[in-house]
CSV table of C-alpha atoms and ligand atoms in Angstrom, one decimal:
chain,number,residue,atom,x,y,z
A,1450,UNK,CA,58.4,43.7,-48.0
A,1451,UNK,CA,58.9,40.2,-48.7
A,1452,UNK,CA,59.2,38.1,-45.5
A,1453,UNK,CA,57.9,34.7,-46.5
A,1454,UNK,CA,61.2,32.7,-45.7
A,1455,UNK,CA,61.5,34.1,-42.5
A,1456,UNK,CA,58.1,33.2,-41.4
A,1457,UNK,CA,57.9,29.9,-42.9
A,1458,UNK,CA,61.2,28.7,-42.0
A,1459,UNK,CA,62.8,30.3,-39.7
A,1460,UNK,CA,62.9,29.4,-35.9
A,1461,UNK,CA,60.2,31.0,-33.4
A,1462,UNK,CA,63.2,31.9,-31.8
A,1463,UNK,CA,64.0,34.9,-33.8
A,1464,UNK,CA,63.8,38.1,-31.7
A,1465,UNK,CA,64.7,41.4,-33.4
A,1466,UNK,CA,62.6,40.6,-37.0
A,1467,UNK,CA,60.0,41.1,-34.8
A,1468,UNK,CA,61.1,44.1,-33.2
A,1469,UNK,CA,62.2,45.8,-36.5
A,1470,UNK,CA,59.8,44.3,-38.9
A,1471,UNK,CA,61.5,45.3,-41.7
A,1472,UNK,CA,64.2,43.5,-44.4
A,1473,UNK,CA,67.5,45.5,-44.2
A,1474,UNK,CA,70.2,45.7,-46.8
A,1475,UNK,CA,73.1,47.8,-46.3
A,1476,UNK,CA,74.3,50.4,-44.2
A,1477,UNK,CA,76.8,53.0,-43.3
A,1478,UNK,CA,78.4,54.7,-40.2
A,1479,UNK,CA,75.5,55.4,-38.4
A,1480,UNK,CA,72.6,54.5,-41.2
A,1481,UNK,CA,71.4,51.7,-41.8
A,1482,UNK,CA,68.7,50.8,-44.8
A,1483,UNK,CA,65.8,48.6,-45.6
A,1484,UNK,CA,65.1,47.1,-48.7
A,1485,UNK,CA,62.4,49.8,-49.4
A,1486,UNK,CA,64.9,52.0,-49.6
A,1487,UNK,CA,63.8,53.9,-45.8
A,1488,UNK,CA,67.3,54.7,-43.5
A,1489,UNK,CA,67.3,54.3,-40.2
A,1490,UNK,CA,70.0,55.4,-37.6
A,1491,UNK,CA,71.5,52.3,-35.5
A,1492,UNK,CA,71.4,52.3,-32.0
A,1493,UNK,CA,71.2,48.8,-31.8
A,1494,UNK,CA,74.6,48.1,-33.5
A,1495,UNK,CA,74.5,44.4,-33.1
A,1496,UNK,CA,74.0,44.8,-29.4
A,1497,UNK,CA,77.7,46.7,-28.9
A,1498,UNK,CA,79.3,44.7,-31.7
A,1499,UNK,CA,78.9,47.6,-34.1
A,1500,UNK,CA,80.4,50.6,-31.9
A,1501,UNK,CA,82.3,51.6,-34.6
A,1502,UNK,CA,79.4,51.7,-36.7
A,1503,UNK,CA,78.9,50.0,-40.1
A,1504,UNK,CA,81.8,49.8,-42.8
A,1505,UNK,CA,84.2,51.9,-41.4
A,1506,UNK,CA,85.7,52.7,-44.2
A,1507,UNK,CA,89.8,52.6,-42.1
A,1508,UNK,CA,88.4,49.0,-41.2
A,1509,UNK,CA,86.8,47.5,-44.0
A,1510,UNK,CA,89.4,48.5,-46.2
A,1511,UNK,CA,91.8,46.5,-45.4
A,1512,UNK,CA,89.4,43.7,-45.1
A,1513,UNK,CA,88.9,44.1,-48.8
A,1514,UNK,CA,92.2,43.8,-49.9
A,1515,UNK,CA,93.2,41.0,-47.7
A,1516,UNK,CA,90.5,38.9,-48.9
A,1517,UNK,CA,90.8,39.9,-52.5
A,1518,UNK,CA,95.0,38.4,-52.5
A,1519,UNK,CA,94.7,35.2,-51.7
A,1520,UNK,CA,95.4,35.3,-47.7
A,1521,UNK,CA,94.6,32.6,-45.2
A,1522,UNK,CA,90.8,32.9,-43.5
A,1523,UNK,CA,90.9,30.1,-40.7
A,1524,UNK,CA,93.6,29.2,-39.4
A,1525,UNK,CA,92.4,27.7,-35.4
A,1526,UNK,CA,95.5,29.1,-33.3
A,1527,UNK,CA,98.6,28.8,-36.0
A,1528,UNK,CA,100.5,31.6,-36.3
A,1529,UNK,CA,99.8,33.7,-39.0
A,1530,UNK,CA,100.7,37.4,-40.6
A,1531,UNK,CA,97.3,38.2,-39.7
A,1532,UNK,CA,97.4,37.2,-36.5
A,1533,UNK,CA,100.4,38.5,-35.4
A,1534,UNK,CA,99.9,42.3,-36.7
A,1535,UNK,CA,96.8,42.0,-34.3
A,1536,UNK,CA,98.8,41.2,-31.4
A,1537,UNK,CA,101.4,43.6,-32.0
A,1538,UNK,CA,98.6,46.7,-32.6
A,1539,UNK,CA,96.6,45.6,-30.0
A,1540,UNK,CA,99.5,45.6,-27.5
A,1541,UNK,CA,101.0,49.1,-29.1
A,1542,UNK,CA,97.5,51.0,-29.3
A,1543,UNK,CA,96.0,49.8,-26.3
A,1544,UNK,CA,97.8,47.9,-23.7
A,1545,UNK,CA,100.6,49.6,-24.0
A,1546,UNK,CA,99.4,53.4,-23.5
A,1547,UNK,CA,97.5,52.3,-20.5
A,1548,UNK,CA,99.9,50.1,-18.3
A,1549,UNK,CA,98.5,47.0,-19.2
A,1550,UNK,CA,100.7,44.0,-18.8
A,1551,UNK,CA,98.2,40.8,-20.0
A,1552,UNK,CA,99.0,37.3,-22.4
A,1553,UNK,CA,96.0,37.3,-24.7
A,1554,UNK,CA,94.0,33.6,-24.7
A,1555,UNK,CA,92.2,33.3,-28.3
A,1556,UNK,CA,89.1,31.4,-27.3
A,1557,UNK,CA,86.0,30.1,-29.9
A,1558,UNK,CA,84.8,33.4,-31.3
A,1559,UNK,CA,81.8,34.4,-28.8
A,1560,UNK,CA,81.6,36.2,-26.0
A,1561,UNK,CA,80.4,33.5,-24.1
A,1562,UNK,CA,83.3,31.4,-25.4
A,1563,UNK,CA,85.8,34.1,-23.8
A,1564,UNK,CA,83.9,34.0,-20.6
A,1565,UNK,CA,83.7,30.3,-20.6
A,1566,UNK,CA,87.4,30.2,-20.9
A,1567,UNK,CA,87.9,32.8,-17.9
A,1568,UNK,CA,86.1,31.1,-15.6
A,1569,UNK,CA,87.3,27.6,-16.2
A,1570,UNK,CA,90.9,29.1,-16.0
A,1571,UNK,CA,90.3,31.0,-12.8
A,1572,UNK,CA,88.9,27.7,-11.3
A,1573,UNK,CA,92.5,25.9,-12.2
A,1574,UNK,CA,94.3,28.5,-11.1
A,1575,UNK,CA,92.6,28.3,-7.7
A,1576,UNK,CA,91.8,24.9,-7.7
A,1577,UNK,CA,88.2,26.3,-6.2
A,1578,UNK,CA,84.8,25.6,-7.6
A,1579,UNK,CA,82.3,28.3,-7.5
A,1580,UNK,CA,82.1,31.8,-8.5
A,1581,UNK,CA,80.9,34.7,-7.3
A,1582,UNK,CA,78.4,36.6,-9.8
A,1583,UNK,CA,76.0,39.6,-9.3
A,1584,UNK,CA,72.4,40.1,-8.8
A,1585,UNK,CA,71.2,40.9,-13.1
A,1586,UNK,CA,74.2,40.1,-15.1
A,1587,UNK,CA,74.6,38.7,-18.3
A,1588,UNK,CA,77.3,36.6,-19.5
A,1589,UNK,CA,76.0,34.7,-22.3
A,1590,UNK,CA,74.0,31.8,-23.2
A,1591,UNK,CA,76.6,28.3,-22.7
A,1592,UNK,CA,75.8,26.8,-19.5
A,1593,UNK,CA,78.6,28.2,-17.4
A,1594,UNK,CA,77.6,31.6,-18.4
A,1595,UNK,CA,74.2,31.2,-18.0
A,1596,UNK,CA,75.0,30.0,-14.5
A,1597,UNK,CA,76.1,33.7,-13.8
A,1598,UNK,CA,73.7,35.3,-15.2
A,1599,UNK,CA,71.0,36.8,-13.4
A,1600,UNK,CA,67.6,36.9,-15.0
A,1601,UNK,CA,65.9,33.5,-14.2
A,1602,UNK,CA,64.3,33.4,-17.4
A,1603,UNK,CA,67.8,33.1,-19.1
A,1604,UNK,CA,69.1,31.0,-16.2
A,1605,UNK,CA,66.9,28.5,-16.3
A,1606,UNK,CA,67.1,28.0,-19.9
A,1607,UNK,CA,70.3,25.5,-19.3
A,1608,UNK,CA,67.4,23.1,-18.1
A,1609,UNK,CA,70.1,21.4,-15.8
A,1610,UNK,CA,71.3,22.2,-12.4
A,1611,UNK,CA,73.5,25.4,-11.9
A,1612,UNK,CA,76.3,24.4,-9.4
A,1613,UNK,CA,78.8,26.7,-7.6
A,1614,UNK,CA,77.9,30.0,-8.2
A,1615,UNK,CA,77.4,32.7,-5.1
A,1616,UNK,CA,75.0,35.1,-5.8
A,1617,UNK,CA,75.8,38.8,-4.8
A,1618,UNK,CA,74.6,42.0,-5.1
A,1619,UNK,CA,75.6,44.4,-7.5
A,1620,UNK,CA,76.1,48.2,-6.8
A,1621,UNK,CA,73.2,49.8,-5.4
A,1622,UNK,CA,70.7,46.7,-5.3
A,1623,UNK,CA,69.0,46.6,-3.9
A,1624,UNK,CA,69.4,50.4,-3.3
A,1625,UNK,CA,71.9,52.9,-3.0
A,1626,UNK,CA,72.3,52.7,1.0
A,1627,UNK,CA,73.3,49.0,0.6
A,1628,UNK,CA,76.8,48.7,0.7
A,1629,UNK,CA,77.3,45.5,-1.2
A,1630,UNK,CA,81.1,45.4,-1.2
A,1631,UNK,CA,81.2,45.6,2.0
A,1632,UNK,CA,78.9,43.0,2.7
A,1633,UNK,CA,81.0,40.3,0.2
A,1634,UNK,CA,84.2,41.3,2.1
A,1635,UNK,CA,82.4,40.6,5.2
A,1636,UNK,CA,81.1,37.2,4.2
A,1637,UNK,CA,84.3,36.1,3.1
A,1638,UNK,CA,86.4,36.8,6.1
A,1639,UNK,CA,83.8,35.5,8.6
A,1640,UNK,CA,84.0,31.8,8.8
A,1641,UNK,CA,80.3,31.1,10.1
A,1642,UNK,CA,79.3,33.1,6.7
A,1643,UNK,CA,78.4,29.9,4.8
A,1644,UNK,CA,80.2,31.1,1.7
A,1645,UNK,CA,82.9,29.3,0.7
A,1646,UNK,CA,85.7,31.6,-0.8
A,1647,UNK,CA,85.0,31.4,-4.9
A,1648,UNK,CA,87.9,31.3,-7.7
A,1649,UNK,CA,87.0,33.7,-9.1
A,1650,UNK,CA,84.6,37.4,-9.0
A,1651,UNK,CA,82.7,37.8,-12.3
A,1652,UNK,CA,81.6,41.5,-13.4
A,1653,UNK,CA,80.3,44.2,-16.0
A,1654,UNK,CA,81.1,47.4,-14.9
A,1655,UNK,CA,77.8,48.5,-16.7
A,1656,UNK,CA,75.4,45.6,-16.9
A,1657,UNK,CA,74.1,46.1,-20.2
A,1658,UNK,CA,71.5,43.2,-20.5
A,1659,UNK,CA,70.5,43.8,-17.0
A,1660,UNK,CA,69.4,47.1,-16.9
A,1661,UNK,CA,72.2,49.8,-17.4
A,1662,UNK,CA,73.1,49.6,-14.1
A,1663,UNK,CA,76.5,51.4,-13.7
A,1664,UNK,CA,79.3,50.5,-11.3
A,1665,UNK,CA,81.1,52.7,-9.2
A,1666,UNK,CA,84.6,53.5,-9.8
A,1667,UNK,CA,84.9,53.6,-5.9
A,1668,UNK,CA,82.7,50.4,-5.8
A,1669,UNK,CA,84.8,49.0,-8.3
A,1670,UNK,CA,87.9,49.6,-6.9
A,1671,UNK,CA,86.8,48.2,-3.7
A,1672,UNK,CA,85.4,44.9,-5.3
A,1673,UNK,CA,89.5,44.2,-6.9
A,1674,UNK,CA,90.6,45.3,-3.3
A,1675,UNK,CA,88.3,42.5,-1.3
A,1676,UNK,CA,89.7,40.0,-4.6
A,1677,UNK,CA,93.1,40.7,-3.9
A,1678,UNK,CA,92.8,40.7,0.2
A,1679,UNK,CA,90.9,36.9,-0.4
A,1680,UNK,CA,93.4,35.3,-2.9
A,1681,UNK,CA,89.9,35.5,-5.5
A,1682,UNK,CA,90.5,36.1,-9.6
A,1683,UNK,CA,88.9,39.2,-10.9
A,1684,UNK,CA,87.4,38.8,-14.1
A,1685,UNK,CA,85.6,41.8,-16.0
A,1686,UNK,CA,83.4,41.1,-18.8
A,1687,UNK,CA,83.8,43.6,-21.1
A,1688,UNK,CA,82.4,42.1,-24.1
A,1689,UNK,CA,79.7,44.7,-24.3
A,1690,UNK,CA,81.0,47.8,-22.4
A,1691,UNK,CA,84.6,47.4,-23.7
A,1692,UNK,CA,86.2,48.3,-26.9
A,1693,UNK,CA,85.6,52.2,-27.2
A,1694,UNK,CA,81.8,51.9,-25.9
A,1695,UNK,CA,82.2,53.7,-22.9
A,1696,UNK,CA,84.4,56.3,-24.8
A,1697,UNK,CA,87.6,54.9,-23.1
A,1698,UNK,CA,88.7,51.9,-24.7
A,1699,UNK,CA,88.3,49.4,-21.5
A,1700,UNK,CA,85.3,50.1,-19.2
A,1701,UNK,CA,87.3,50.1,-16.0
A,1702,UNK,CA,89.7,52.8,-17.1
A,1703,UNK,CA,88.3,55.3,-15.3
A,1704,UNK,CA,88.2,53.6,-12.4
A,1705,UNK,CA,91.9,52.5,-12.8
A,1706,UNK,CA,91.6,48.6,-12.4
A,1707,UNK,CA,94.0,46.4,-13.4
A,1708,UNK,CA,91.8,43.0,-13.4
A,1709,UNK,CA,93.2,39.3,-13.5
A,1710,UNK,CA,91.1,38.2,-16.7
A,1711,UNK,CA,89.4,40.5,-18.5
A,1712,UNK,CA,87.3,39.3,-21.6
A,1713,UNK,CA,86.5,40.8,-24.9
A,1714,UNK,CA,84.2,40.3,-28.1
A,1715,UNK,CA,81.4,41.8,-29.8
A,1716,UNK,CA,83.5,45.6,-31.1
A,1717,UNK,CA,86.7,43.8,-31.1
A,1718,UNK,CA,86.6,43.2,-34.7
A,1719,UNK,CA,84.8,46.3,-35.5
A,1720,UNK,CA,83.2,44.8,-38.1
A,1721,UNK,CA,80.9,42.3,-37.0
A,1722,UNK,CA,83.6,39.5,-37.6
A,1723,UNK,CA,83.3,37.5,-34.8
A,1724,UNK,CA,86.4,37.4,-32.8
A,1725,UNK,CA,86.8,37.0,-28.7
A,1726,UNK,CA,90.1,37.1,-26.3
A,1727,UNK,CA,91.0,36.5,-22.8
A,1728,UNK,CA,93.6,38.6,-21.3
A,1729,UNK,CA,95.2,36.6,-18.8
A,1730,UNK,CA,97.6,38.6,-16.0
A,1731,UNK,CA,100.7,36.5,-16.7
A,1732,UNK,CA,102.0,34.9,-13.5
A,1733,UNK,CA,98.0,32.9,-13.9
A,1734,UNK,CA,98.6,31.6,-17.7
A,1735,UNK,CA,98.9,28.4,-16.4
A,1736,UNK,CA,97.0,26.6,-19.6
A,1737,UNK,CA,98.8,23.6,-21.0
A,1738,UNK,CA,99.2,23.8,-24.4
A,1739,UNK,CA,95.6,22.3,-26.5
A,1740,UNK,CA,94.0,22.2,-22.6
A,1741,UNK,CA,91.5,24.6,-24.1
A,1742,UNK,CA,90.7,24.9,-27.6
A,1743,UNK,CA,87.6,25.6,-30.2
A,1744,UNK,CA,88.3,25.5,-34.2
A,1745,UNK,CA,87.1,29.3,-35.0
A,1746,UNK,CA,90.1,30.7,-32.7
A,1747,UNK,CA,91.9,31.7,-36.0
A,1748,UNK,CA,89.4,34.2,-37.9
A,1749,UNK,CA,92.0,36.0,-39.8
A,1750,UNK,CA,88.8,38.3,-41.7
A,1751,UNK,CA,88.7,39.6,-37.8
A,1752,UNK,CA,91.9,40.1,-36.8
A,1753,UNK,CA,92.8,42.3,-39.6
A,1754,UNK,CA,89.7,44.4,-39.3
A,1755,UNK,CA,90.5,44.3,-35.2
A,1756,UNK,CA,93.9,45.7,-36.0
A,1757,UNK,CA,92.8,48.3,-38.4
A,1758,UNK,CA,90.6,48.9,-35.1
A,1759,UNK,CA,93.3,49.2,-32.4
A,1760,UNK,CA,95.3,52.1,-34.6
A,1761,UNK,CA,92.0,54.4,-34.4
A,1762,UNK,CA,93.1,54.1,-30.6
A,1763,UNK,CA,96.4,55.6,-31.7
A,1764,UNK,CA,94.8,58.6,-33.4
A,1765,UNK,CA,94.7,61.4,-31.0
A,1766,UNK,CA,91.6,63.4,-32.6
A,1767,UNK,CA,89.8,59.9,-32.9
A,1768,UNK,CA,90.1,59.6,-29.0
A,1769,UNK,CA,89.1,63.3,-28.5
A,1770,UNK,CA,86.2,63.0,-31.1
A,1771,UNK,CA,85.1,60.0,-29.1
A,1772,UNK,CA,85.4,61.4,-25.7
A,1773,UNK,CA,83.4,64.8,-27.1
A,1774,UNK,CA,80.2,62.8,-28.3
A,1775,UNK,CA,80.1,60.9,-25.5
A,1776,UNK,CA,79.5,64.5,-23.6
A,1777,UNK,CA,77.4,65.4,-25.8
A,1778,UNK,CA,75.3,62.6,-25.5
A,1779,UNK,CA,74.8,62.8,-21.9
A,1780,UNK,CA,73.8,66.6,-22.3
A,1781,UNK,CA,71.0,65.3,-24.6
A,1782,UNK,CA,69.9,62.6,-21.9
A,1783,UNK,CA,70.0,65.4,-19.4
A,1784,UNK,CA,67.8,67.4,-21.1
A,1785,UNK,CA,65.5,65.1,-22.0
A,1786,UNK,CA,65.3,63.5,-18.6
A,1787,UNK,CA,64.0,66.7,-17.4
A,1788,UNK,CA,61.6,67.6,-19.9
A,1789,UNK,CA,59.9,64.3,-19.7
A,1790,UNK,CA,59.6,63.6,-16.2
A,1791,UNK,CA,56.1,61.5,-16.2
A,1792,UNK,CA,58.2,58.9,-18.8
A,1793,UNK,CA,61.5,58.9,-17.5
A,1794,UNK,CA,62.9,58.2,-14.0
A,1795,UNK,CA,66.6,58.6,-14.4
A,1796,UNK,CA,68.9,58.4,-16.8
A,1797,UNK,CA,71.7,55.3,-16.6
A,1798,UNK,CA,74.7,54.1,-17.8
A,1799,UNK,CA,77.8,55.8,-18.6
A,1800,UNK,CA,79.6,58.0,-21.5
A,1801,UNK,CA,78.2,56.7,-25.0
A,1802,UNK,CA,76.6,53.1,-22.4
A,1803,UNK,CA,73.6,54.9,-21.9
A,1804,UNK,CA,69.7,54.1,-20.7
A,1805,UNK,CA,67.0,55.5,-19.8
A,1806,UNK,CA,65.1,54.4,-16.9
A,1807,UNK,CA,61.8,54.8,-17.8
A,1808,UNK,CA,58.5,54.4,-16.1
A,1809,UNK,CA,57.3,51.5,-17.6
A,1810,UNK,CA,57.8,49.0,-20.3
A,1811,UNK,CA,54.7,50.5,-22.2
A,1812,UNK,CA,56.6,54.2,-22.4
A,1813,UNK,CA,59.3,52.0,-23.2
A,1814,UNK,CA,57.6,49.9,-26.2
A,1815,UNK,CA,55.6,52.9,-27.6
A,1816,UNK,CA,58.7,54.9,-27.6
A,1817,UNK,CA,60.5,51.8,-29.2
A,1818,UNK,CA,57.5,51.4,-32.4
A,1819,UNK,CA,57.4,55.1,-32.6
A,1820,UNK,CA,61.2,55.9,-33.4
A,1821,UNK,CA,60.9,52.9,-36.0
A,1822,UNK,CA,58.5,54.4,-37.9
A,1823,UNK,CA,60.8,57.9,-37.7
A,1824,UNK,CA,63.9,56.0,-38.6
A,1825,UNK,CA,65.4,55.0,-35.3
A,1826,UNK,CA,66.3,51.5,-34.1
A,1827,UNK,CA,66.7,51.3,-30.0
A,1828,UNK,CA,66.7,48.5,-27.9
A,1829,UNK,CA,65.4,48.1,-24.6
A,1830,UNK,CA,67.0,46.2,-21.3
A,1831,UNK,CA,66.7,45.1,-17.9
A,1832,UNK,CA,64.8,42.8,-16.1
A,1833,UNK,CA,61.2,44.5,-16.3
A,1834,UNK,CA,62.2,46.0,-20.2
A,1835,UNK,CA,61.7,49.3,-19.0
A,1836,UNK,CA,65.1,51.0,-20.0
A,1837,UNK,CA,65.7,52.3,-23.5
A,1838,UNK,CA,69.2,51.7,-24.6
A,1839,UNK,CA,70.8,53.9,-25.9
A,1840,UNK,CA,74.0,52.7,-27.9
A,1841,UNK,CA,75.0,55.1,-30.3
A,1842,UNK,CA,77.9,54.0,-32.7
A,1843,UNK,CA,81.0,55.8,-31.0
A,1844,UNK,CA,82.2,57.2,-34.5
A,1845,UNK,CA,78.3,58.5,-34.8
A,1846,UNK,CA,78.4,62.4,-36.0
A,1847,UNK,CA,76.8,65.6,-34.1
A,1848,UNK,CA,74.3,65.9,-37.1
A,1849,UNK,CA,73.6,62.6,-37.0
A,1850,UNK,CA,73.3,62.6,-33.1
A,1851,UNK,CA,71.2,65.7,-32.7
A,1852,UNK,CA,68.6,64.0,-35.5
A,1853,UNK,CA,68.3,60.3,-33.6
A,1854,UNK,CA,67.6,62.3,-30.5
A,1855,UNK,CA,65.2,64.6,-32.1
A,1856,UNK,CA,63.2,61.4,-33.0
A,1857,UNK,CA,63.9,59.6,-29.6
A,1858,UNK,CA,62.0,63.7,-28.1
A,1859,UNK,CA,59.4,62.9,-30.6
A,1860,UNK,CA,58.4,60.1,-29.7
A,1861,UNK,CA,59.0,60.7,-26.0
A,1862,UNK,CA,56.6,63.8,-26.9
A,1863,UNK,CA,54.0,61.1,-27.8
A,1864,UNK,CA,53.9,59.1,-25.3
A,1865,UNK,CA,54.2,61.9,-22.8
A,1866,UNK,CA,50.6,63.7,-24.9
A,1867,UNK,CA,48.8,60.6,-24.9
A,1868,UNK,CA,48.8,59.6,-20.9
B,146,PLP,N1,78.8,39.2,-21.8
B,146,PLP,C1,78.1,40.3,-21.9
B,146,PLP,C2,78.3,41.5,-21.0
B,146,PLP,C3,77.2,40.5,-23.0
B,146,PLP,O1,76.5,41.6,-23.1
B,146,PLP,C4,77.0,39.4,-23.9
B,146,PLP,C5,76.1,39.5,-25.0
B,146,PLP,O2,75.2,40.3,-25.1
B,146,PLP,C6,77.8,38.2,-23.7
B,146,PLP,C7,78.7,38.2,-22.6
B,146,PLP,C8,77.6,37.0,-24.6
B,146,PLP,O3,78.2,37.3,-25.8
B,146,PLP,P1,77.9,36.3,-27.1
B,146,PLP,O4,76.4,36.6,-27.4
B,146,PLP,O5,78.8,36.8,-28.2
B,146,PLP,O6,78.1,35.0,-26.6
């Protein structure tokens, strides 16, 4: 495998080469292949970017054809054919169906971009300064992001102070009897608290980065509650746990929020196309026209794979298919929660957002090297590295299911033999 221009040239920087020391070269649905010809099954997917796995073929279709006729590519934030059948689909196929009344920001194309944007709106809207963020989230690597973010290693990478943010704790940290809602409501009704009230509450119902760590739907609910009682802007990143990865298509369905900003990236476009928005509850879409702006707010490539996207949500045996390997999955977890008690702890996450929690990092990093060599790629998160993340493409089939979490038992197996 011939990985000389890596090596010479590119960056220390570079992360997953390292972890998958292989050269890939295409890939389908679930599979992905090296250059040597070995598949592997993706459970990375481009860190949530991929949930609808690779090629799709109802999403790169149409991809195909609109590049092959000539259409506009860029276009910053003009209005264009493109454009507007993404805005109609995404409204039909997913607002729409789920009571969702929101004006849709096109931001830079990151996730951090969309976040950026939220919080720098919420802050005009309110006219306040700081923000309250949770104990291990993630929100991206531009400085206001990495302001709320958690892990110091990533916070401190700004190298520059990190002003008004209000650090809180998420569900169950530091454990389960610590009622952390509770404790922000408190703080902000009691005037010798020494918090100031913030713009704006920034959350991921699962933090993904941090750990797998899965809200609540009571928490939740409790946490838009305490905004709404304190004049404070809810804003849920969902740029990794939204767009189908939970098996609904927003994270906070099930808990039946209806948040003041709620960002999205990564699976928007479905295709790895980078494309972000900001939905924005009307009555706060108080941007002046060109107050915010970025030039790659106009990926057209994106917005028609993102619309070809939106009408899977319209297919009812999509959704059902969806929702029934999401089950599935968890019944695998279960079972191998149980049969491997020495490695795992607990099993995290939600539907096809999974973890697990795992004794250590080095179960975690054996487990990681042995399901590459059997054709697996998994990730691992949280502050210490010691969950295995277990992203799945949504679209993934049983067959292909069952086989990824025959390796993940193998390996597991191995670890478990050899302490
Ligand atoms: N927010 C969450 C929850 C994420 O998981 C990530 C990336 O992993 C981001 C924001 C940042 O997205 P991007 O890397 O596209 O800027």
């Amino acid at each position: 495998m011939n990985t000389d221009a890596f090596s010479a040239y590119e960056s220390n920087v570079q992360r997953y080469g390292r972890s998958f020391p292989t050269v890939f070269t295409k890939a389908l649905g679930a599979t992905i292949w090296d250059e040597a010809g070995k598949n592997y099954l993706d459970f990375l997917v481009g860190s949530g970017a991929l949930n609808y796995g690779h090629n799709h073929p109802n999403i790169v279709a149409p991809a195909i054809e609109y590049l092959a006729s000539g259409n506009i590519l860029l276009s910053l934030d003009m209005y264009t054919v493109a454009k507007r059948e993404f805005i109609e689909a995404f409204v039909e196929s997913v607002l729409k169906p789920r009571d969702l009344t929101y004006k849709i920001q096109f931001p830079g194309p990151t996730g951090t971009n969309a976040n950026e944007a939220a919080l720098a709106l919420a802050r005009k809207v309110t006219g306040r300064s700081s923000v309250m963020a949770f104990t291990n989230a993630f929100h991206g690597m531009s400085l206001g992001s990495l302001a709320v973010s958690g892990a110091a290693s990533t916070r401190e990478l700004g190298g520059v102070a990190r002003h008004d943010v209000i650090r809180v704790p998420y569900d169950g940290y530091p454990n389960r009897s610590f009622d952390s809602a509770s404790y922000i409501d408190y703080v902000l009704g009691d005037p010798g608290s020494g918090i100031e009230k913030p713009a704006a509450i920034i959350l991921e119902t699962i933090q993904a980065e941090g750990g797998m760590n899965a809200a609540s739907a009571a928490w939740l609910k409790e946490i838009q509650r305490i905004c709404r009682k304190h004049d404070v802007v809810l804003i849920i990143d969902d740029i990794q746990a939204g767009a189908g990865r939970t098996g609904d298509f927003f994270s906070f369905e099930f808990a039946k929020l209806q948040p003041d900003i709620v960002c999205l990236s990564k699976s928007l476009s479905a295709s790895g196309n980078p494309l972000s928005i900001v939905l924005i509850r009307p009555d706060i879409d108080i941007w002046n026209p060109g107050e915010h702006s970025g030039t790659f707010r106009g990926n057209n490539l994106a917005f028609v794979t993102a619309t070809a996207m939106c009408r899977l949500w319209s297919d009812k045996e999509f959704v059902a298919a969806v929702a029934k390997t999401a089950v599935k999955l968890q019944e695998h977890l279960d079972r191998l929660v149980e049969k491997y008690p020495n490695c795992i702890e607990q099993k995290c996450g939600r539907g096809l957002m999974a973890g697990l929690k795992c004794r250590s990092q080095a179960v975690v990093g054996r487990v990681h090297d042995v399901a590459f060599e059997n054709g697996l790629l998994i990730e691992s998160s949280g502050p210490n590295r010691d969950v295995i993340k277990i992203l799945p493409p949504i679209t993934i089939t049983d067959g292909e299911l069952d086989r990824a979490i025959t390796i993940l038992d193998n390996a597991l197996q191995e670890k478990a033999n050899g302490d």
